[in-house]
Amino acid sequence: MKNHIFQLIILLACFSGSQNIAYSDSDINIAAGKHIYTRCTGCHTFAYHRTGPKHCGLFERRAGSSPGFEFTPALTDSGIIWTTKTLDQFLKAPLETVPGTNMGFSGIPSSIERAQLIMFLSTLTEKNPLCR
Amino acid sequence: MTKKQPTNSTLDRRGFLGASGKLVLSGTAIALMGGLNSACAGKSANNNHIEQDVRILNTAIAAEHEAVAAYQLGAESGLLSVGVLKVAIKFQGHHKEHIDALAGTVRKLGGQAVDAKSNYNFPVKQLKKESDVLMFAADLERGAVSAYAGAIPVFDNSDLAKAAASILADEAMHWAILRQALGLDPVPGAFFS
């Protein structure tokens, strides 16, 4: 039943052309977020910096403050603290949210996908084996 | 531009140079740079857009440098059979060509292309057999496809988007071949996400 509701929501989104549809907490799961995270893996990984900064410990961190990575002034000067709300805004359109960032990524238009990805990112704490 | 790679006896030096040392730009690269002449002269290209395109290109170059280094690690690991090594070196050569084309474009746009890092964080301890190296490379190639797919819509210059799509296609072929070598479905779906 839950799957059917979820599929209906997706279907409605496709037909309405809207990417910002209502969803419930039960629609958001970490496994889906981990799958969406593969879109980030051209530049990022969990525990160490690559072309982009590592994501372990991202939550509640000030943007552009992860030690050992050279951030753009645009990000370090943004004053952003990474929370569910700020990540949602940034991931929707990174270059519009922080003009001057090196993150040349068009963004994730689907609010459900953003929520799932953010849910997964929130698990990347020092307790997570992916961060060791 | 590209960082000098360390030598290793496991590599066929002559073959390596033959595969990757050619300074021959592909048709796409030449078309890319040619198209930029008109784009740069055009009234619609303002500095902010050009600066953003240069930043995106440099991010791509940084990721390509990482790929070159990763294939070098694989090639020097001693874990690859002769046939796989040959393919790995060929793919590494493609990434070097991508760097040449992208860096030339950055310079043409008035920017400075990023250099390779002096070292990279790779999961070296996890690479214990050939399939580990293949999976490592496949994951990088998959990530590269995602990165180009995410970058194409944000290029202001459509010539750059076209060139990025061409590179994306090459990375996707690498990914498929590596998956095939791993015994996985080389083309797991009709759409990439």
Short mmCIF file of C-alpha atoms in Angstrom, two decimals:
data_model
loop_
_atom_site.label_atom_id
_atom_site.label_comp_id
_atom_site.label_asym_id
_atom_site.label_seq_id
_atom_site.Cartn_x
_atom_site.Cartn_y
_atom_site.Cartn_z
CA MET A 1 0.00 0.00 0.00
CA LYS A 2 2.76 2.38 0.99
CA ASN A 3 4.58 1.64 -2.25
CA HIS A 4 1.44 2.32 -4.22
CA ILE A 5 1.01 5.69 -2.55
CA PHE A 6 4.63 6.53 -3.23
CA GLN A 7 4.28 5.51 -6.89
CA LEU A 8 1.14 7.61 -7.17
CA ILE A 9 2.97 10.62 -5.80
CA ILE A 10 5.76 10.12 -8.33
CA LEU A 11 3.23 9.66 -11.12
CA LEU A 12 1.42 12.85 -10.16
CA ALA A 13 4.70 14.69 -10.08
CA CYS A 14 5.51 13.51 -13.60
CA PHE A 15 2.16 14.62 -14.97
CA SER A 16 2.01 17.90 -13.13
CA GLY A 17 5.52 18.84 -14.10
CA SER A 18 6.14 19.91 -10.55
CA GLN A 19 9.19 18.68 -8.69
CA ASN A 20 8.13 20.16 -5.37
CA ILE A 21 5.47 17.77 -4.23
CA ALA A 22 4.27 16.91 -0.79
CA TYR A 23 5.71 13.84 0.84
CA SER A 24 5.55 12.28 4.23
CA ASP A 25 8.43 11.22 6.44
CA SER A 26 7.71 7.61 5.63
CA ASP A 27 8.57 8.31 1.99
CA ILE A 28 12.09 9.26 2.96
CA ASN A 29 14.59 6.50 3.54
CA ILE A 30 18.31 6.30 3.94
CA ALA A 31 18.83 3.53 1.38
CA ALA A 32 17.26 5.66 -1.32
CA GLY A 33 19.43 8.54 -0.22
CA LYS A 34 22.54 6.41 -0.45
CA HIS A 35 21.63 5.51 -4.01
CA ILE A 36 21.10 9.17 -4.89
CA TYR A 37 24.50 9.87 -3.35
CA THR A 38 26.12 8.07 -6.30
CA ARG A 39 25.43 11.27 -8.26
CA CYS A 40 27.90 13.02 -5.97
CA THR A 41 30.68 10.47 -6.38
CA GLY A 42 32.31 12.14 -9.34
CA CYS A 43 33.80 14.58 -6.87
CA HIS A 44 32.95 13.52 -3.31
CA THR A 45 33.25 10.62 -0.96
CA PHE A 46 32.59 10.07 2.71
CA ALA A 47 35.79 10.10 4.71
CA TYR A 48 38.35 12.03 2.68
CA HIS A 49 38.60 15.01 0.38
CA ARG A 50 38.65 14.49 -3.37
CA THR A 51 37.83 17.09 -6.02
CA GLY A 52 35.14 18.10 -3.57
CA PRO A 53 35.26 17.98 0.24
CA LYS A 54 34.43 14.91 2.31
CA HIS A 55 30.90 14.56 3.62
CA CYS A 56 31.46 12.91 6.98
CA GLY A 57 30.66 15.43 9.69
CA LEU A 58 28.88 17.73 7.26
CA PHE A 59 25.86 18.42 9.42
CA GLU A 60 26.04 21.53 11.59
CA ARG A 61 29.40 22.34 10.04
CA ARG A 62 30.00 25.85 8.74
CA ALA A 63 30.27 25.86 4.94
CA GLY A 64 33.84 26.00 3.73
CA SER A 65 35.36 25.06 7.07
CA SER A 66 36.39 21.44 6.68
CA PRO A 67 40.13 21.32 7.43
CA GLY A 68 42.47 20.30 4.62
CA PHE A 69 40.28 21.37 1.74
CA GLU A 70 40.67 24.54 -0.27
CA PHE A 71 37.22 26.07 -0.61
CA THR A 72 36.18 28.96 -2.79
CA PRO A 73 35.73 32.31 -1.05
CA ALA A 74 32.12 32.15 -2.21
CA LEU A 75 31.48 29.21 0.08
CA THR A 76 33.64 30.24 3.02
CA ASP A 77 32.09 33.69 3.01
CA SER A 78 28.55 32.40 2.60
CA GLY A 79 27.91 32.11 6.33
CA ILE A 80 25.97 28.93 5.71
CA ILE A 81 25.69 26.31 8.41
CA TRP A 82 24.78 22.96 6.87
CA THR A 83 21.39 21.90 8.14
CA THR A 84 18.46 20.13 6.53
CA LYS A 85 17.08 23.47 5.43
CA THR A 86 20.28 24.96 4.01
CA LEU A 87 21.28 21.72 2.30
CA ASP A 88 17.85 21.52 0.71
CA GLN A 89 18.22 25.00 -0.66
CA PHE A 90 21.80 24.45 -1.84
CA LEU A 91 21.19 21.07 -3.45
CA LYS A 92 18.23 22.41 -5.36
CA ALA A 93 20.45 24.83 -7.28
CA PRO A 94 24.03 25.10 -5.99
CA LEU A 95 25.20 27.74 -8.43
CA GLU A 96 22.21 29.96 -7.74
CA THR A 97 22.42 29.53 -3.98
CA VAL A 98 26.16 30.18 -3.79
CA PRO A 99 27.32 31.95 -6.94
CA GLY A 100 31.03 31.37 -7.32
CA THR A 101 31.11 27.86 -5.92
CA ASN A 102 33.18 25.33 -7.79
CA MET A 103 30.37 22.81 -7.52
CA GLY A 104 29.41 22.76 -11.18
CA PHE A 105 26.27 20.77 -10.66
CA SER A 106 22.82 21.69 -11.86
CA GLY A 107 21.12 20.48 -8.71
CA ILE A 108 18.44 18.03 -7.70
CA PRO A 109 15.02 19.36 -8.68
CA SER A 110 13.01 16.70 -6.85
CA SER A 111 12.23 17.66 -3.26
CA ILE A 112 11.81 13.98 -2.34
CA GLU A 113 15.20 13.08 -3.73
CA ARG A 114 16.80 16.00 -1.94
CA ALA A 115 15.17 14.94 1.32
CA GLN A 116 16.37 11.37 0.86
CA LEU A 117 19.90 12.50 0.08
CA ILE A 118 19.95 14.85 3.07
CA MET A 119 18.67 12.06 5.28
CA PHE A 120 21.60 9.91 4.15
CA LEU A 121 24.07 12.75 4.60
CA SER A 122 22.82 13.22 8.15
CA THR A 123 23.97 9.68 8.96
CA LEU A 124 27.57 10.47 8.04
CA THR A 125 28.79 11.08 11.54
CA GLU A 126 31.93 9.73 13.20
CA LYS A 127 29.87 6.77 14.43
CA ASN A 128 29.14 5.67 10.88
CA PRO A 129 31.56 2.95 9.63
CA LEU A 130 31.66 4.78 6.28
CA CYS A 131 33.43 7.59 8.09
CA ARG A 132 36.23 5.51 9.58
CA MET B 1 50.36 20.46 -17.51
CA THR B 2 49.71 16.87 -16.62
CA LYS B 3 51.80 15.72 -13.73
CA LYS B 4 54.70 13.49 -14.61
CA GLN B 5 53.88 9.96 -13.66
CA PRO B 6 56.30 7.72 -11.83
CA THR B 7 57.85 4.89 -13.75
CA ASN B 8 57.20 1.27 -13.00
CA SER B 9 58.61 -1.89 -14.38
CA THR B 10 55.17 -3.47 -14.69
CA LEU B 11 54.29 -1.02 -17.41
CA ASP B 12 55.16 -1.53 -21.01
CA ARG B 13 56.83 1.84 -21.31
CA ARG B 14 56.75 1.98 -25.09
CA GLY B 15 53.14 0.90 -25.23
CA PHE B 16 52.26 3.36 -22.51
CA LEU B 17 53.74 6.27 -24.38
CA GLY B 18 52.17 5.10 -27.58
CA ALA B 19 48.74 5.02 -26.01
CA SER B 20 48.77 8.19 -24.00
CA GLY B 21 51.55 10.45 -25.18
CA LYS B 22 50.00 11.54 -28.43
CA LEU B 23 49.19 15.20 -28.57
CA VAL B 24 46.40 14.64 -31.03
CA LEU B 25 43.18 16.39 -30.19
CA SER B 26 39.96 14.69 -31.10
CA GLY B 27 37.47 16.21 -33.47
CA THR B 28 35.35 17.20 -30.49
CA ALA B 29 38.20 19.00 -28.79
CA ILE B 30 39.06 20.90 -31.93
CA ALA B 31 35.42 21.74 -32.53
CA LEU B 32 35.11 22.84 -28.92
CA MET B 33 37.98 25.26 -29.15
CA GLY B 34 36.92 26.47 -32.57
CA GLY B 35 33.39 27.12 -31.38
CA LEU B 36 34.69 29.15 -28.49
CA ASN B 37 36.14 31.78 -30.77
CA SER B 38 32.69 32.90 -31.79
CA ALA B 39 31.35 32.44 -28.27
CA CYS B 40 34.04 34.63 -26.71
CA ALA B 41 33.52 37.32 -29.31
CA GLY B 42 29.77 37.19 -28.94
CA LYS B 43 27.98 39.95 -27.10
CA SER B 44 25.94 37.49 -25.07
CA ALA B 45 28.93 36.05 -23.24
CA ASN B 46 29.44 38.19 -20.17
CA ASN B 47 32.29 37.85 -17.72
CA ASN B 48 30.24 36.23 -14.96
CA HIS B 49 29.07 33.49 -17.28
CA ILE B 50 32.57 32.90 -18.60
CA GLU B 51 33.97 32.79 -15.07
CA GLN B 52 31.36 30.24 -14.08
CA ASP B 53 32.12 28.11 -17.12
CA VAL B 54 35.83 28.25 -16.28
CA ARG B 55 35.12 27.13 -12.71
CA ILE B 56 33.04 24.21 -13.94
CA LEU B 57 35.72 23.25 -16.46
CA ASN B 58 38.39 23.38 -13.77
CA THR B 59 36.33 21.14 -11.52
CA ALA B 60 36.12 18.69 -14.41
CA ILE B 61 39.86 18.96 -15.00
CA ALA B 62 40.53 18.25 -11.32
CA ALA B 63 38.39 15.11 -11.51
CA GLU B 64 40.13 14.04 -14.73
CA HIS B 65 43.52 14.44 -13.04
CA GLU B 66 42.26 12.21 -10.25
CA ALA B 67 41.22 9.60 -12.81
CA VAL B 68 44.65 9.68 -14.47
CA ALA B 69 46.27 9.17 -11.08
CA ALA B 70 43.85 6.37 -10.23
CA TYR B 71 44.64 4.47 -13.43
CA GLN B 72 48.32 5.00 -12.73
CA LEU B 73 47.82 3.44 -9.32
CA GLY B 74 46.02 0.52 -10.92
CA ALA B 75 48.65 0.11 -13.60
CA GLU B 76 51.44 0.06 -11.05
CA SER B 77 49.62 -2.20 -8.63
CA GLY B 78 50.90 -5.37 -10.22
CA LEU B 79 47.38 -6.75 -9.88
CA LEU B 80 46.28 -6.32 -13.48
CA SER B 81 46.63 -8.99 -16.13
CA VAL B 82 48.25 -7.98 -19.41
CA GLY B 83 44.96 -7.51 -21.25
CA VAL B 84 43.35 -5.47 -18.48
CA LEU B 85 46.48 -3.37 -18.07
CA LYS B 86 46.36 -2.51 -21.76
CA VAL B 87 42.76 -1.35 -21.44
CA ALA B 88 43.50 0.61 -18.25
CA ILE B 89 46.32 2.47 -19.96
CA LYS B 90 44.11 3.21 -22.92
CA PHE B 91 41.41 4.65 -20.64
CA GLN B 92 44.03 6.67 -18.78
CA GLY B 93 45.08 8.08 -22.15
CA HIS B 94 41.49 9.17 -22.78
CA HIS B 95 41.43 11.04 -19.49
CA LYS B 96 44.68 12.76 -20.44
CA GLU B 97 43.10 13.80 -23.72
CA HIS B 98 40.12 15.17 -21.82
CA ILE B 99 42.50 17.23 -19.68
CA ASP B 100 44.30 18.57 -22.75
CA ALA B 101 41.03 19.62 -24.38
CA LEU B 102 39.51 21.09 -21.22
CA ALA B 103 42.68 22.91 -20.18
CA GLY B 104 43.08 24.37 -23.67
CA THR B 105 39.52 25.61 -23.45
CA VAL B 106 40.08 27.18 -20.04
CA ARG B 107 43.10 29.02 -21.40
CA LYS B 108 41.12 30.15 -24.42
CA LEU B 109 38.52 31.58 -22.06
CA GLY B 110 41.24 33.54 -20.28
CA GLY B 111 41.49 31.28 -17.26
CA GLN B 112 44.17 29.10 -15.75
CA ALA B 113 43.72 25.36 -15.72
CA VAL B 114 44.20 23.56 -12.43
CA ASP B 115 47.16 21.24 -12.04
CA ALA B 116 47.14 17.72 -10.71
CA LYS B 117 47.55 17.33 -6.96
CA SER B 118 50.83 16.05 -5.65
CA ASN B 119 48.99 13.13 -4.07
CA TYR B 120 45.51 11.65 -3.92
CA ASN B 121 43.54 9.82 -1.30
CA PHE B 122 42.88 6.41 -2.75
CA PRO B 123 41.70 3.30 -0.90
CA VAL B 124 44.99 1.55 -1.55
CA LYS B 125 44.63 -0.97 1.26
CA GLN B 126 41.38 -2.22 -0.24
CA LEU B 127 42.99 -3.05 -3.59
CA LYS B 128 44.09 -6.64 -3.16
CA LYS B 129 43.13 -8.28 -6.42
CA GLU B 130 42.34 -7.37 -10.00
CA SER B 131 38.60 -7.16 -9.43
CA ASP B 132 39.17 -4.64 -6.61
CA VAL B 133 41.05 -2.39 -9.01
CA LEU B 134 38.38 -2.82 -11.67
CA MET B 135 35.62 -1.96 -9.19
CA PHE B 136 37.56 1.05 -7.97
CA ALA B 137 37.96 2.27 -11.56
CA ALA B 138 34.33 1.50 -12.41
CA ASP B 139 33.13 3.56 -9.44
CA LEU B 140 35.29 6.48 -10.54
CA GLU B 141 33.98 6.26 -14.09
CA ARG B 142 30.41 6.07 -12.87
CA GLY B 143 31.01 9.13 -10.76
CA ALA B 144 32.49 10.91 -13.76
CA VAL B 145 29.36 10.21 -15.80
CA SER B 146 27.26 11.68 -12.98
CA ALA B 147 29.51 14.71 -12.72
CA TYR B 148 29.31 15.53 -16.41
CA ALA B 149 25.57 14.86 -16.44
CA GLY B 150 25.20 17.35 -13.61
CA ALA B 151 27.45 19.93 -15.24
CA ILE B 152 26.04 19.94 -18.76
CA PRO B 153 22.88 21.91 -17.89
CA VAL B 154 24.80 24.69 -16.17
CA PHE B 155 27.26 25.59 -18.92
CA ASP B 156 26.42 28.98 -20.34
CA ASN B 157 28.17 28.12 -23.59
CA SER B 158 26.43 25.37 -25.55
CA ASP B 159 29.72 24.38 -27.20
CA LEU B 160 31.00 23.46 -23.77
CA ALA B 161 27.87 21.46 -23.00
CA LYS B 162 28.31 19.60 -26.28
CA ALA B 163 31.93 18.80 -25.52
CA ALA B 164 31.04 17.70 -21.98
CA ALA B 165 28.43 15.36 -23.44
CA SER B 166 31.07 13.86 -25.69
CA ILE B 167 33.35 13.25 -22.71
CA LEU B 168 30.42 11.85 -20.73
CA ALA B 169 29.83 9.31 -23.48
CA ASP B 170 33.46 8.23 -23.30
CA GLU B 171 33.30 7.83 -19.51
CA ALA B 172 30.09 5.82 -19.86
CA MET B 173 31.81 3.46 -22.29
CA HIS B 174 34.65 3.01 -19.81
CA TRP B 175 32.13 2.27 -17.05
CA ALA B 176 30.30 -0.29 -19.18
CA ILE B 177 33.48 -2.09 -20.19
CA LEU B 178 34.76 -2.19 -16.62
CA ARG B 179 31.41 -3.59 -15.44
CA GLN B 180 31.57 -6.20 -18.21
CA ALA B 181 35.06 -7.17 -17.06
CA LEU B 182 33.71 -7.56 -13.53
CA GLY B 183 30.98 -9.88 -14.74
CA LEU B 184 28.28 -7.30 -14.08
CA ASP B 185 25.57 -6.15 -16.44
CA PRO B 186 27.46 -3.56 -18.50
CA VAL B 187 24.35 -1.50 -19.18
CA PRO B 188 22.17 -1.83 -16.09
CA GLY B 189 19.32 0.35 -17.29
CA ALA B 190 17.82 2.41 -20.06
CA PHE B 191 18.43 5.59 -18.10
CA PHE B 192 21.34 6.71 -15.99
CA SER B 193 20.56 8.21 -12.63
#
